[in-house]
Amino acid sequence: MRIEIIGGGPAGLYFAILMKKARPAARITVYERNRCDDTFGFGVVFSDQTLETFETYDRESYKAITENFAYWDDISINYKGSSFRVGGNGFCGCSRRTLLLLLQERAAALGVEMKFETEIPSLEALEGADLIVAADGINSAIREANRDHFQPSVDLRPNKFTWMGSTKPLDAFTFHFKETSHGIFIAHAYQYEPGLSTWVLETDPETFEKAGLGAMSEQESADFLEGVFAEELDGHKLLINRSMWRNFPMIRNARTTMDNVVLLGDAKSTAHFSIGSGTKLAMEDAIALYESVMRTQGVGEALADFEETRREEVEKTQHAADVSLVWFEHVKRYWHMDPVTFAFGVMTRSKAITYDNLELRAPEFVAEATRTFAEQVAASGLEVDTKDPVAPAFQPLKLRDMRLENRFVVSPMCMYSAVEGVPQDFHLVHYGSRAMGGAGLIFTEMTCVSPTARITPGCAGIWNDEQQAAWTRIVDFVHTQSASRICLQIGHAGRKGASKLMWEGMDRPLPEDEAWPILSASALPYYPDSQTPRAMDRADMDAVKADFVAAAKRAIACGFDMIELHCAHGYLLASFLSPVTNTRDDEYGGSLENRLRFPLEVFTAMREVWPVEKPMSVRVSATDWIEGGLTGEDSVEIARAFAQAGADLIDVSTGQTSPASKPVFGRMFQTSFSDQIRNEADLATMAVGAITTADQANTILTAGRADLVALGRPHLADPAFTLRAAGDYGFGDIFAPKQYQPGKFQLLRNAERAREELKELKLKAKPKTHNPAFREAAE
């Protein structure tokens, strides 16, 4: 077998090592354009888990790496004069140059041929090879020459960064956040061998321009940054090595293989330096390709297997990197935060680390973050224990005169089970059981203000006395049999109205003989075959506004604790807000101020009749997930406008504006928008969307990304979700009806034991340390 590898970086060399070891007869050649010891940058980072993988696949190169690295267990976060050390992480730093030389030495010992200072101009130069590996870096010539096939996308991120080194010794992976007259600078620093450390310096484009860094040479930039981090460098110099300012390119490819050619490493995909996974991703690519070759027959089958099996893991890493890099891009958003909250946000920014697993690593730090959260609750005027506080999700919250006993919310979820808009016994059991299950706040499904405001024939309404009586029965049950509060979400379907029940075809139009006329901001159908709505005129607006006000008055009569105006998901009021659905040329279209006009009119009219002591919230779609649609920045302004009109909470969802929406799904995928609105507009927010565990809720709250956390599907599966979570966190004060008290006490007893057993299992499953000193002591 003849294997030609273009690029002598970690990905190409490691694949050559693994293949030559497995198939000694294979003819493997590595072509590298640079000299053998020529490399940019300073150090690379590997976690204990990654080192464990290397040990499994090639113990010789693993030993060489671990004998030439600096090991640390802590992450150090330095912000506004405060310093936090968070242990239990397990990383090593290794010189990039040393890593390459070690891999070259190992490859040569196995019989891999290496040709340095050799350019491969095209694939034709390697004609006759069985397998061609294009590991030729970020600017891959092979990928670019075949763009139509690979379909690369390169997202150049806005922040500027430069890669430098220093003689400053470090005993932890260190983040320094420094504010200057120009703006904020961030240092990502770690030691990679005795007396040498990597310093990746980052700043936003505005600060970069104000500081005049674009006009500076490498050395001038280093001198400037030495001044910024003079205290942190403690007299040590910054070292340069092609340390030019750059924008980080997030690279993805629609395809990663072509005939007998495969992309590997940075040519295929990149991961931002803030999660330290670039070299790890490249070497794990090599492992995955090796596995595909070994378990299949023939190169074609192997590359098809690699294409199919490697993508998901890479996308997970890239998603974590995306979330992490965005946090650093918006560090100004968090500059007002208490240092402990800020540090907790740094640790949990990528969603890979959460409240629970951080508590396993650094229990004292999480305890401090929990105390800080409790102190902030106490500062709001609520009496809570700040010395031995409960987990954040079980802390109370007050909105106007409404007090919630915890931060868990049953998300608004349409049940499509009403009859002529009247809630049934199903609704009584549905909402009542979840209230008895302990949630602090129960949201109703979107409840419609008129027969023609419904999404489907099964949607609940609040336009007549029979509906009002049914809702009153539900509210009374919640108030008498639980400690929960209940909020009525009020809305109008707009152009998504007259649709089938969800299980019959979500958002699909009803047959003409069953449909009713529908309204919207503009005469645009939801689907091409959907009914075309009538663009609303002033008379329509007045009538709809009156319907919303009447619904608010009925909500008062029912005894609801709170109401929410639905301005999201492409429904009527959302259709005014989004430029995707609002093409009007009058005072209700065009600018964001104009598009806000009618939703604000409706909200203001409702606020005028709703009791001043009771809160109101607004649900928004913070992004349309469509180019040219609403953005997070727009939604900050929308949230501010509603807050000025009297909103107490912004319920932050996203999308569903149009079938053209292309959301990026994942765990807690909408939380970043709640974070943006909360911390840029300084408003209370509720996070919702793929939040599935109490651990995630605690993470979101402790990091200051939301004030309430709404969970939908977990509450559908388990009405007692909050009660079970209380058991998991040892919160004995959770409400339970007296009839259920014996079950609650047993749950608390069993949960405490189960939590300790789970903690023990997690600790045992943690990757072993690869720190030689610790391993020798253990042995």
mmCIF file of C-alpha atoms in Angstrom, residues 27-282:
data_model
loop_
_atom_site.group_PDB
_atom_site.id
_atom_site.type_symbol
_atom_site.label_atom_id
_atom_site.label_comp_id
_atom_site.label_asym_id
_atom_site.label_seq_id
_atom_site.Cartn_x
_atom_site.Cartn_y
_atom_site.Cartn_z
ATOM 1 C CA ARG A 27 5.198 2.650 1.706
ATOM 2 C CA ILE A 28 4.414 5.895 3.546
ATOM 3 C CA THR A 29 5.882 9.269 2.606
ATOM 4 C CA VAL A 30 5.337 12.596 4.380
ATOM 5 C CA TYR A 31 5.941 15.807 2.426
ATOM 6 C CA GLU A 32 6.507 19.012 4.403
ATOM 7 C CA ARG A 33 7.080 22.433 2.841
ATOM 8 C CA ASN A 34 9.087 23.680 5.849
ATOM 9 C CA ARG A 35 12.301 22.492 7.441
ATOM 10 C CA CYS A 36 12.127 19.720 10.026
ATOM 11 C CA ASP A 37 12.497 22.074 13.004
ATOM 12 C CA ASP A 38 10.645 25.058 11.549
ATOM 13 C CA THR A 39 7.340 25.828 13.242
ATOM 14 C CA PHE A 40 5.272 28.764 14.396
ATOM 15 C CA GLY A 41 3.719 29.120 17.831
ATOM 16 C CA PHE A 42 5.046 27.903 21.125
ATOM 17 C CA GLY A 43 3.118 25.244 23.051
ATOM 18 C CA VAL A 44 0.241 22.831 22.580
ATOM 19 C CA VAL A 45 -2.188 21.499 25.188
ATOM 20 C CA PHE A 46 -3.489 17.999 25.919
ATOM 21 C CA SER A 47 -5.904 16.845 28.614
ATOM 22 C CA ASP A 48 -5.550 13.699 30.701
ATOM 23 C CA GLN A 49 -8.296 12.133 28.592
ATOM 24 C CA THR A 50 -6.400 12.884 25.371
ATOM 25 C CA LEU A 51 -3.150 11.553 26.812
ATOM 26 C CA GLU A 52 -4.975 8.366 27.757
ATOM 27 C CA THR A 53 -6.008 7.980 24.108
ATOM 28 C CA PHE A 54 -2.409 8.516 22.939
ATOM 29 C CA GLU A 55 -1.204 5.898 25.413
ATOM 30 C CA THR A 56 -3.673 3.402 23.945
ATOM 31 C CA TYR A 57 -2.659 3.919 20.313
ATOM 32 C CA ASP A 58 1.111 4.331 20.481
ATOM 33 C CA ARG A 59 2.805 4.018 23.823
ATOM 34 C CA GLU A 60 6.241 4.975 22.468
ATOM 35 C CA SER A 61 5.206 8.406 21.220
ATOM 36 C CA TYR A 62 3.019 8.838 24.319
ATOM 37 C CA LYS A 63 6.041 8.254 26.548
ATOM 38 C CA ALA A 64 8.139 10.673 24.540
ATOM 39 C CA ILE A 65 5.472 13.373 24.862
ATOM 40 C CA THR A 66 4.859 12.890 28.582
ATOM 41 C CA GLU A 67 8.584 12.933 29.341
ATOM 42 C CA ASN A 68 8.844 16.352 27.711
ATOM 43 C CA PHE A 69 5.843 18.223 29.025
ATOM 44 C CA ALA A 70 4.800 20.573 31.817
ATOM 45 C CA TYR A 71 1.809 19.262 33.758
ATOM 46 C CA TRP A 72 -0.776 21.239 35.721
ATOM 47 C CA ASP A 73 -4.047 20.491 37.452
ATOM 48 C CA ASP A 74 -5.407 23.996 38.033
ATOM 49 C CA ILE A 75 -7.011 26.712 35.959
ATOM 50 C CA SER A 76 -6.298 30.202 37.250
ATOM 51 C CA ILE A 77 -8.716 33.052 36.470
ATOM 52 C CA ASN A 78 -7.611 36.616 37.175
ATOM 53 C CA TYR A 79 -10.189 39.394 36.910
ATOM 54 C CA LYS A 80 -10.475 42.833 38.502
ATOM 55 C CA GLY A 81 -7.959 42.108 41.215
ATOM 56 C CA SER A 82 -9.483 38.743 42.159
ATOM 57 C CA SER A 83 -7.826 35.408 41.456
ATOM 58 C CA PHE A 84 -9.468 31.989 41.461
ATOM 59 C CA ARG A 85 -7.773 28.617 41.179
ATOM 60 C CA VAL A 86 -9.991 25.786 40.023
ATOM 61 C CA GLY A 87 -8.441 22.343 40.391
ATOM 62 C CA GLY A 88 -9.154 18.883 39.064
ATOM 63 C CA ASN A 89 -8.617 19.613 35.379
ATOM 64 C CA GLY A 90 -5.503 17.634 34.387
ATOM 65 C CA PHE A 91 -3.685 19.202 31.425
ATOM 66 C CA CYS A 92 -0.198 19.178 30.035
ATOM 67 C CA GLY A 93 1.659 21.636 27.867
ATOM 68 C CA CYS A 94 4.255 20.535 25.361
ATOM 69 C CA SER A 95 6.432 22.602 23.013
ATOM 70 C CA ARG A 96 4.988 22.453 19.497
ATOM 71 C CA ARG A 97 8.504 22.187 18.084
ATOM 72 C CA THR A 98 9.366 19.399 20.519
ATOM 73 C CA LEU A 99 6.132 17.565 19.690
ATOM 74 C CA LEU A 100 6.922 17.654 15.973
ATOM 75 C CA LEU A 101 10.502 16.493 16.479
ATOM 76 C CA LEU A 102 9.336 13.622 18.724
ATOM 77 C CA LEU A 103 6.747 12.519 16.171
ATOM 78 C CA GLN A 104 9.313 12.811 13.366
ATOM 79 C CA GLU A 105 11.742 10.667 15.337
ATOM 80 C CA ARG A 106 9.102 8.030 16.026
ATOM 81 C CA ALA A 107 7.973 7.996 12.378
ATOM 82 C CA ALA A 108 11.540 7.675 11.116
ATOM 83 C CA ALA A 109 12.219 4.796 13.513
ATOM 84 C CA LEU A 110 9.251 2.948 12.029
ATOM 85 C CA GLY A 111 10.469 3.508 8.475
ATOM 86 C CA VAL A 112 8.289 6.416 7.354
ATOM 87 C CA GLU A 113 10.015 8.458 4.638
ATOM 88 C CA MET A 114 9.967 12.214 5.264
ATOM 89 C CA LYS A 115 10.769 14.860 2.672
ATOM 90 C CA PHE A 116 11.177 18.385 4.058
ATOM 91 C CA GLU A 117 11.228 21.655 2.117
ATOM 92 C CA THR A 118 9.124 19.911 -0.513
ATOM 93 C CA GLU A 119 6.036 21.462 -2.068
ATOM 94 C CA ILE A 120 3.341 19.295 -3.597
ATOM 95 C CA PRO A 121 1.799 21.598 -6.209
ATOM 96 C CA SER A 122 -1.104 19.340 -7.134
ATOM 97 C CA LEU A 123 -2.580 15.875 -6.754
ATOM 98 C CA GLU A 124 -1.137 14.935 -10.146
ATOM 99 C CA ALA A 125 2.329 14.947 -8.543
ATOM 100 C CA LEU A 126 1.251 11.954 -6.421
ATOM 101 C CA GLU A 127 -0.301 9.909 -9.203
ATOM 102 C CA GLY A 128 -0.335 6.198 -8.415
ATOM 103 C CA ALA A 129 -0.798 6.574 -4.665
ATOM 104 C CA ASP A 130 -3.395 4.341 -3.037
ATOM 105 C CA LEU A 131 -4.249 6.957 -0.411
ATOM 106 C CA ILE A 132 -3.481 10.680 -0.335
ATOM 107 C CA VAL A 133 -3.803 12.494 2.972
ATOM 108 C CA ALA A 134 -4.070 16.272 2.660
ATOM 109 C CA ALA A 135 -2.925 17.469 6.076
ATOM 110 C CA ASP A 136 -1.577 20.719 4.682
ATOM 111 C CA GLY A 137 -3.031 23.117 7.215
ATOM 112 C CA ILE A 138 -5.501 25.973 7.447
ATOM 113 C CA ASN A 139 -4.610 27.269 3.984
ATOM 114 C CA SER A 140 -4.699 23.802 2.404
ATOM 115 C CA ALA A 141 -3.756 24.007 -1.273
ATOM 116 C CA ILE A 142 -5.439 20.664 -1.967
ATOM 117 C CA ARG A 143 -8.717 21.786 -0.410
ATOM 118 C CA GLU A 144 -8.659 25.135 -2.192
ATOM 119 C CA ALA A 145 -7.870 23.572 -5.583
ATOM 120 C CA ASN A 146 -10.951 21.366 -5.155
ATOM 121 C CA ARG A 147 -13.345 23.806 -3.480
ATOM 122 C CA ASP A 148 -16.296 22.767 -5.615
ATOM 123 C CA HIS A 149 -16.035 19.245 -4.235
ATOM 124 C CA PHE A 150 -15.087 19.830 -0.587
ATOM 125 C CA GLN A 151 -17.278 22.948 -0.263
ATOM 126 C CA PRO A 152 -15.323 24.565 2.556
ATOM 127 C CA SER A 153 -16.767 27.333 4.695
ATOM 128 C CA VAL A 154 -14.451 29.672 6.576
ATOM 129 C CA ASP A 155 -15.905 31.836 9.337
ATOM 130 C CA LEU A 156 -13.339 34.518 10.204
ATOM 131 C CA ARG A 157 -14.120 35.499 13.766
ATOM 132 C CA PRO A 158 -14.035 39.218 14.674
ATOM 133 C CA ASN A 159 -11.605 39.144 17.606
ATOM 134 C CA LYS A 160 -7.917 39.653 16.933
ATOM 135 C CA PHE A 161 -5.302 37.364 18.459
ATOM 136 C CA THR A 162 -1.556 36.846 18.391
ATOM 137 C CA TRP A 163 0.504 33.871 19.574
ATOM 138 C CA MET A 164 3.507 34.758 21.705
ATOM 139 C CA GLY A 165 5.692 33.136 24.324
ATOM 140 C CA SER A 166 7.421 34.150 27.545
ATOM 141 C CA THR A 167 10.006 33.018 30.053
ATOM 142 C CA LYS A 168 7.423 33.613 32.797
ATOM 143 C CA PRO A 169 6.926 30.336 34.724
ATOM 144 C CA LEU A 170 3.310 29.280 35.284
ATOM 145 C CA ASP A 171 1.875 26.495 37.421
ATOM 146 C CA ALA A 172 -1.673 26.579 36.012
ATOM 147 C CA PHE A 173 -3.531 27.232 32.796
ATOM 148 C CA THR A 174 -4.005 30.945 33.332
ATOM 149 C CA PHE A 175 -6.533 33.485 32.098
ATOM 150 C CA HIS A 176 -5.755 37.156 32.630
ATOM 151 C CA PHE A 177 -8.446 39.763 31.905
ATOM 152 C CA LYS A 178 -7.107 43.321 31.825
ATOM 153 C CA GLU A 179 -8.982 46.560 31.210
ATOM 154 C CA THR A 180 -7.013 49.437 29.663
ATOM 155 C CA SER A 181 -7.878 52.886 28.328
ATOM 156 C CA HIS A 182 -8.201 51.228 24.907
ATOM 157 C CA GLY A 183 -10.420 48.340 26.023
ATOM 158 C CA ILE A 184 -10.128 44.798 27.370
ATOM 159 C CA PHE A 185 -7.228 42.436 26.633
ATOM 160 C CA ILE A 186 -7.255 38.709 27.416
ATOM 161 C CA ALA A 187 -4.253 36.437 27.919
ATOM 162 C CA HIS A 188 -4.580 32.645 27.592
ATOM 163 C CA ALA A 189 -1.302 31.428 29.088
ATOM 164 C CA TYR A 190 0.276 28.114 30.098
ATOM 165 C CA GLN A 191 3.709 26.652 30.647
ATOM 166 C CA TYR A 192 4.868 24.082 28.120
ATOM 167 C CA GLU A 193 8.380 23.348 29.342
ATOM 168 C CA PRO A 194 10.592 24.621 32.179
ATOM 169 C CA GLY A 195 11.152 28.339 31.791
ATOM 170 C CA LEU A 196 8.855 28.772 28.779
ATOM 171 C CA SER A 197 5.155 29.529 28.504
ATOM 172 C CA THR A 198 2.670 30.210 25.712
ATOM 173 C CA TRP A 199 0.781 33.512 25.756
ATOM 174 C CA VAL A 200 -2.122 33.827 23.333
ATOM 175 C CA LEU A 201 -3.251 37.466 23.481
ATOM 176 C CA GLU A 202 -6.758 38.380 22.344
ATOM 177 C CA THR A 203 -8.853 41.522 22.035
ATOM 178 C CA ASP A 204 -11.931 42.784 20.242
ATOM 179 C CA PRO A 205 -11.646 44.744 16.967
ATOM 180 C CA GLU A 206 -12.575 48.084 18.567
ATOM 181 C CA THR A 207 -9.815 47.789 21.181
ATOM 182 C CA PHE A 208 -7.376 46.636 18.502
ATOM 183 C CA GLU A 209 -8.076 49.781 16.480
ATOM 184 C CA LYS A 210 -7.967 52.161 19.451
ATOM 185 C CA ALA A 211 -4.591 50.765 20.534
ATOM 186 C CA GLY A 212 -3.189 51.171 17.024
ATOM 187 C CA LEU A 213 -1.971 47.580 16.963
ATOM 188 C CA GLY A 214 -2.602 47.205 13.251
ATOM 189 C CA ALA A 215 0.239 49.601 12.486
ATOM 190 C CA MET A 216 2.730 47.922 14.843
ATOM 191 C CA SER A 217 5.434 45.403 13.994
ATOM 192 C CA GLU A 218 5.678 42.073 15.802
ATOM 193 C CA GLN A 219 8.182 43.482 18.270
ATOM 194 C CA GLU A 220 6.231 46.677 18.803
ATOM 195 C CA SER A 221 3.109 44.610 19.550
ATOM 196 C CA ALA A 222 5.090 42.519 22.028
ATOM 197 C CA ASP A 223 6.433 45.666 23.716
ATOM 198 C CA PHE A 224 2.922 47.120 23.929
ATOM 199 C CA LEU A 225 1.476 43.927 25.413
ATOM 200 C CA GLU A 226 4.321 43.692 27.909
ATOM 201 C CA GLY A 227 3.036 47.025 29.196
ATOM 202 C CA VAL A 228 -0.550 45.786 29.376
ATOM 203 C CA PHE A 229 0.446 42.635 31.294
ATOM 204 C CA ALA A 230 3.453 44.084 33.134
ATOM 205 C CA GLU A 231 2.176 42.961 36.533
ATOM 206 C CA GLU A 232 1.358 39.464 35.295
ATOM 207 C CA LEU A 233 4.684 39.025 33.453
ATOM 208 C CA ASP A 234 6.596 40.176 36.530
ATOM 209 C CA GLY A 235 9.595 41.462 34.581
ATOM 210 C CA HIS A 236 9.647 38.657 32.006
ATOM 211 C CA LYS A 237 9.620 39.416 28.288
ATOM 212 C CA LEU A 238 7.162 38.341 25.616
ATOM 213 C CA LEU A 239 8.792 36.297 22.849
ATOM 214 C CA ILE A 240 7.764 36.411 19.197
ATOM 215 C CA ASN A 241 7.784 33.803 16.432
ATOM 216 C CA ARG A 242 5.717 34.861 13.444
ATOM 217 C CA SER A 243 3.431 36.441 16.043
ATOM 218 C CA MET A 244 1.240 38.408 13.674
ATOM 219 C CA TRP A 245 -2.252 39.561 14.637
ATOM 220 C CA ARG A 246 -4.898 37.386 13.003
ATOM 221 C CA ASN A 247 -8.594 36.562 13.001
ATOM 222 C CA PHE A 248 -9.334 32.970 13.919
ATOM 223 C CA PRO A 249 -10.818 30.952 11.016
ATOM 224 C CA MET A 250 -13.490 28.414 11.941
ATOM 225 C CA ILE A 251 -13.190 25.904 9.072
ATOM 226 C CA ARG A 252 -15.762 23.311 8.075
ATOM 227 C CA ASN A 253 -16.129 21.219 4.930
ATOM 228 C CA ALA A 254 -19.309 19.762 3.470
ATOM 229 C CA ARG A 255 -17.177 16.807 2.301
ATOM 230 C CA THR A 256 -13.844 15.648 3.678
ATOM 231 C CA THR A 257 -13.004 12.921 1.136
ATOM 232 C CA MET A 258 -12.674 12.818 -2.678
ATOM 233 C CA ASP A 259 -11.820 9.610 -4.535
ATOM 234 C CA ASN A 260 -8.635 8.450 -2.725
ATOM 235 C CA VAL A 261 -7.990 11.842 -1.078
ATOM 236 C CA VAL A 262 -8.885 12.765 2.501
ATOM 237 C CA LEU A 263 -8.545 16.039 4.390
ATOM 238 C CA LEU A 264 -7.037 15.840 7.862
ATOM 239 C CA GLY A 265 -6.327 18.260 10.704
ATOM 240 C CA ASP A 266 -6.700 22.016 10.166
ATOM 241 C CA ALA A 267 -7.301 21.500 6.442
ATOM 242 C CA LYS A 268 -10.515 19.735 7.421
ATOM 243 C CA SER A 269 -11.679 21.481 10.590
ATOM 244 C CA THR A 270 -10.436 23.909 13.212
ATOM 245 C CA ALA A 271 -11.295 24.447 16.880
ATOM 246 C CA HIS A 272 -10.712 27.748 18.659
ATOM 247 C CA PHE A 273 -7.675 28.012 20.923
ATOM 248 C CA SER A 274 -9.850 28.932 23.920
ATOM 249 C CA ILE A 275 -10.693 25.250 24.437
ATOM 250 C CA GLY A 276 -7.157 24.057 23.644
ATOM 251 C CA SER A 277 -8.328 21.393 21.214
ATOM 252 C CA GLY A 278 -6.720 22.242 17.870
ATOM 253 C CA THR A 279 -3.843 19.748 17.997
ATOM 254 C CA LYS A 280 -6.011 17.233 19.866
ATOM 255 C CA LEU A 281 -8.613 17.438 17.076
ATOM 256 C CA ALA A 282 -5.917 16.928 14.425
#
